[in-house]
Amino acid sequence: METVKKKGKRFLILLLIAMLICGIPLEVRAGAVKESNIAQNGEAIQLEAADIKTESVMKELEQQNGMVLFSTGASPLAANARVELTYSRTIQYENFFTRNFRVKIDGKTKVAYCVQPKETPPAEGAHTAIDYNNKLMSKALYYSWGYPGYDRNTKQYVSKKDDDDDWADDDDAYALCHMILSYLYDKSSADSDAFYGVSSDTIKLVKQVADKIENDWPDAPTDSSLKLNYSSVKATWDAENQVQETPVFRLTAHSDNRIQIPLPKGVKIHRTRDGVTKTYGSERTIKVYGGDTFYFTADKSVRGTWKTGNLEGSLSSFNPYLIRVSGSQDILFCGTGETSNTSFSVTWVEWGKLTVKKLLEDGEKSIDLELDFYDGIQFQLTGNNVNIALKPDKNGNLIDSNGNTTLELLPGTYVLSETSVPDRYREKLQKEIIITAGEERKESLNNLVKKGNFRLLKVYKEDLQDNESIVFDREAGVVFRVWDADYYMAGWNFEDVPTMFKDEITTDQNGEAGTKDLPVGEYLVQQVTTDQNHWKVKDFFVDIEDKTTTTKPITVIGNKTTEVPVKFIKIDAETEKVVRIAGIQFQVYDREGNLIIQQDKKGNPVDTYVTDANGEAWMEAALPAGQYQVKEIKAPPGYALADEMVSFSVNSETQKGEVIEVRVADKPQKVELLLHKQAETFLPDPTYARFSYVEMAMPFVKFDVMAAEDIETGDGTIRLKKGSIAESDLLTDEQGSAQTKPLYPGKYVILEKGLYSKVKQYHLKETDLTNIVTNWQIALQDAGKKLPSQIEREAFETALSKPLEQEFKIDHEGNSFWEAPRVTGPEYSFDSIQEKILQDYLRDLPVEQIEEIWRELSLDRYDVPQDGIVAQVELKADEAAVEITRQELTIKNKLKKGGMKLTKTDLSDGRPIPNTGIRIYLEDQRTVIFEGRTDQDGILTIPELPIGHYYFQEYDAPSGYLIDENLYSFTIQEGIITKCQMTNQMQMGRIRIQKSGESYQIKDKKEYLYEKNEALAGAEFAVIAAENIYSPTGHLYVRKGATVERMVTNQKGQAETRPLHLGKYQIKEIKIPEGYVKAIDRLVELKPGEQNIEVVDVQVNIQNHRIKGGVEISKVDVSTKEPLPNTGIRILDERKQEILKGRTDKDGKLTFQKMPAGIYYFQEFDAPPNYQLNEEAHLFEIKEDGEIVRCEMTNKANPVVMGNTPQTGDGNKIGPLIGILLLSLIALFFAALTKRRDVEEWENQEVDQDK
């Protein structure tokens, strides 16, 4: 084992050495370095060896593969110029790899390259950099990645590498440039270290680019200057292209030198390079190289001056450096030379602005009536090389074709000319406008409207006859209004019309009147004043024309005598809307109270006017001017008869051709609804174990009355929309009644919202507490009771310190009362004396100490529909047309009920158990509300019980079953028959057996004495059905003759059956204890016991008698067979202990009786005289009860030799003893042999262990 361990250890050592010798991946080597020793320091990774062995492996790897694991101990050489060298990561391409170097010099980081791939890279940190003046290497560095010449020269070769060898990313470009520099550094040697591990294609590419650098491309620039031909320019407007444009810039600089121009928003650059012009959009940064030309364009929105600020050139003076460390790679990079910069600015075009407002003399009308008076007006703006068509918008602002109200114009002089104007205005307008840069010019132009007037002559009569003179009929002082017809048509009032468009004139003494000058157009003429007996002139229209071109003649106006048709309209007094019902009757009286009687078309007299289906009643003829009254004779259905007459006048204020409408208002009839609220109440009667339901007044129930349909009156008004609340929060009083406000007739529903309890809360003061406690003590003394203890008094006072409450109640007989006071705070119950003195005291408590509060109660126990609607009612108006009538409605809340169905079954077989007595209790588990018995199917049904929690209990079980007196809960849910299951366990029986035997004593070694006092174990019994065994429900469990159980008595002589079904059984002893006589079969009946006894026990005592027999021993002469009396013989038990003894009688016999069964011996202990003593013990056995074993024993006489006598046992046989001896010796031999082998085996094991 030790050898194997050594070999394994050597193998591992060799494997580790082989892994180190063969070279392992970088990731594996990293495992030799503890992770805790890896730290990030800038871009460089510093690794420290975890131990001496790892450090030696790392050094070996450094020497073989050129990979450097920098340590913190690296320090630069002392020098004048200091640079910081860092290494970020390894870059690998194909089998070639290099380090990605950076050098920080003068605060700037530059790309650096190693140029000796096979050498070990120098350590990170500070180093000395020396000037490097190799022209070819400087040129190659200029065209390397990270330097100016790369993008325009080397990059095109890198990016064109084959697709499967992509050199397009930065790391690959760095790797390629590293190869090129190393190749040139090795003087273009074909064996250059630069080609270590790369393909022939890559070598070809390196040589191709190196050749370009060496022979084709220009030297690295030494001049970094750059110059623009303009430092500032002004943009001009290109009207054709609608853009601003700058002069062309030219950048004079080396072709690799560039600037980057960030473009502002809205500005584009147009760059020309090698004869190709490209345009770039705004908000980008564009590169411009030496030799490029460019110019800018911008949209009109670009304003002000754009200054670029310093634009730094990309080229600096090229100054290569070399880091040279003994024994390490040379690192080549370029220093930070000076760069040049330039700048320029662009001033964009400046504009002036013009806004023009078009005003109209009649523009107010345009605004008032929302008329477009500007329609048809057009302008032309000319000058300064522009020709722009303009027109006013709806607000009068001149706009161009694009909808612009503000015009941007170049500075100069312009002419604004009105080219089109509507005919109502006098002339076209024109105006010269000067625009200044950077300023906004605001102008307005106003058009004047044409005007004219109107004149009239007023006479009394409309149609003068030939014999009537117009001179004498003229009417002075009549007022007329003349106003613009457009305002009239738009629904304006004369008073609101602007003054410019109206005039009010009054006729002079000659009956003449004339207006002021008004804008031309159509006007309405209205007569304002007239006498009572003549109509006003009907409104008429006139056209007012331009007075400068037209003269209007005077208009003559006359009046007609007043006579007016009258109709009566039935309206609702509340809404003033027409009641459109036929059959309403009216009569008319004049000022003196005379009934107006007219004639119909047939000449019949008419004094009553009846409404049609529109609710209108017309008089047969027009009424002349005068004062009248109308009286309602018959009201419409649903309305109260008007109790007052309505007055009306007929005069000239009524326009000619109009009808006087006399509106007679009736109040709609309403109905007050008196609600009576009753509740179905569950009334238990525990005395008789029954319950009933009674109807009781239900106080303090809150209702809403809601419209069940649209409640509409005769005027067509919907007073309540269907579903609207007519009255809310209607609360029944203490008698359960509530009355609504007057409601409109119609169909309503009553919504029950909540049930409340009215509570009086009493707030006692300190003096009240003292008085109540004193009254209590007095009441106790008067009642002959002992005074309260200090603890009892303090508890009473503590209870009184909390608010006391009394709740209003109504009993099932309708009697209302206040409950006894109770405590709101800690639990405390007042006794009857305390309740009495509290009720007496609280009755006189000041009102300010009593607070009446309401508590919402649950309606869950009542069958209130989910929508709350408990009743529907139709309110009907009284036929007598009385304004307010009353209806009554009784609403009954039914208790939510469910049913209960209890099924009583046998627990064992599930059969129904009839005639079981069941009680139902309330939730308090005390109040009995029902007693009943299950039917023949074992079912008890209660069809209706209020919802809630109840208990059921069995109070009487059928014969043969255990009573289950437990209380079982059940819940009644609305509309559901709750099914309850209850099982009964049958009473069972158990047979207990006490098995006894006999114990005995031997008296004076002469006889056995027996007594019953010993438990008998080991007796086995079979329990056999003595009849068919049925359950109380008639189910056959055991057939007659079937064995149901076997049992064996224990040490106490006891045995019992498992619980058995009640019935008759036979007990049969099937295994008898040794030495006993089998017991007789016993018949046992298991009968029902008391109902709470689960198992009825029947005790059966069974005694077994011992098997008893006797022995009769005859003693005879061996030769003569003569009996030998007085021979001493004893009886030995099975252990040959003496138990009985006696002597043969005269007949040579000795008898012993009642001996238990068993094996015995008899032996002679005293021989008759002259006989030899026979001491041999002779075996005999008693097996059967009552058995007498007869034995004979012979004796030989002295000295006569006795002959052979019968023997009861065997003689001395040595054969078996010799056999046993031989078997023993053989056994000992084999035992010794086995032990020897065991010893040898053990010794061999010991030897093996020693070895």
GROMACS .gro file of C-alpha atoms in nm, residues 483-493 524:
model
   12
  483TRP     CA    1  -8.333   9.891  -3.746
  484ASP     CA    2  -8.115   9.665  -3.952
  485ALA     CA    3  -8.311   9.364  -4.075
  486ASP     CA    4  -8.012   9.130  -4.036
  487TYR     CA    5  -8.006   9.196  -3.662
  488TYR     CA    6  -8.380   9.134  -3.645
  489MET     CA    7  -8.351   8.806  -3.835
  490ALA     CA    8  -8.069   8.697  -3.606
  491GLY     CA    9  -8.299   8.738  -3.305
  492TRP     CA   10  -8.148   9.051  -3.158
  493ASN     CA   11  -8.341   9.302  -2.947
  524LEU     CA   12  -8.730   9.671  -4.032
   0.00000   0.00000   0.00000
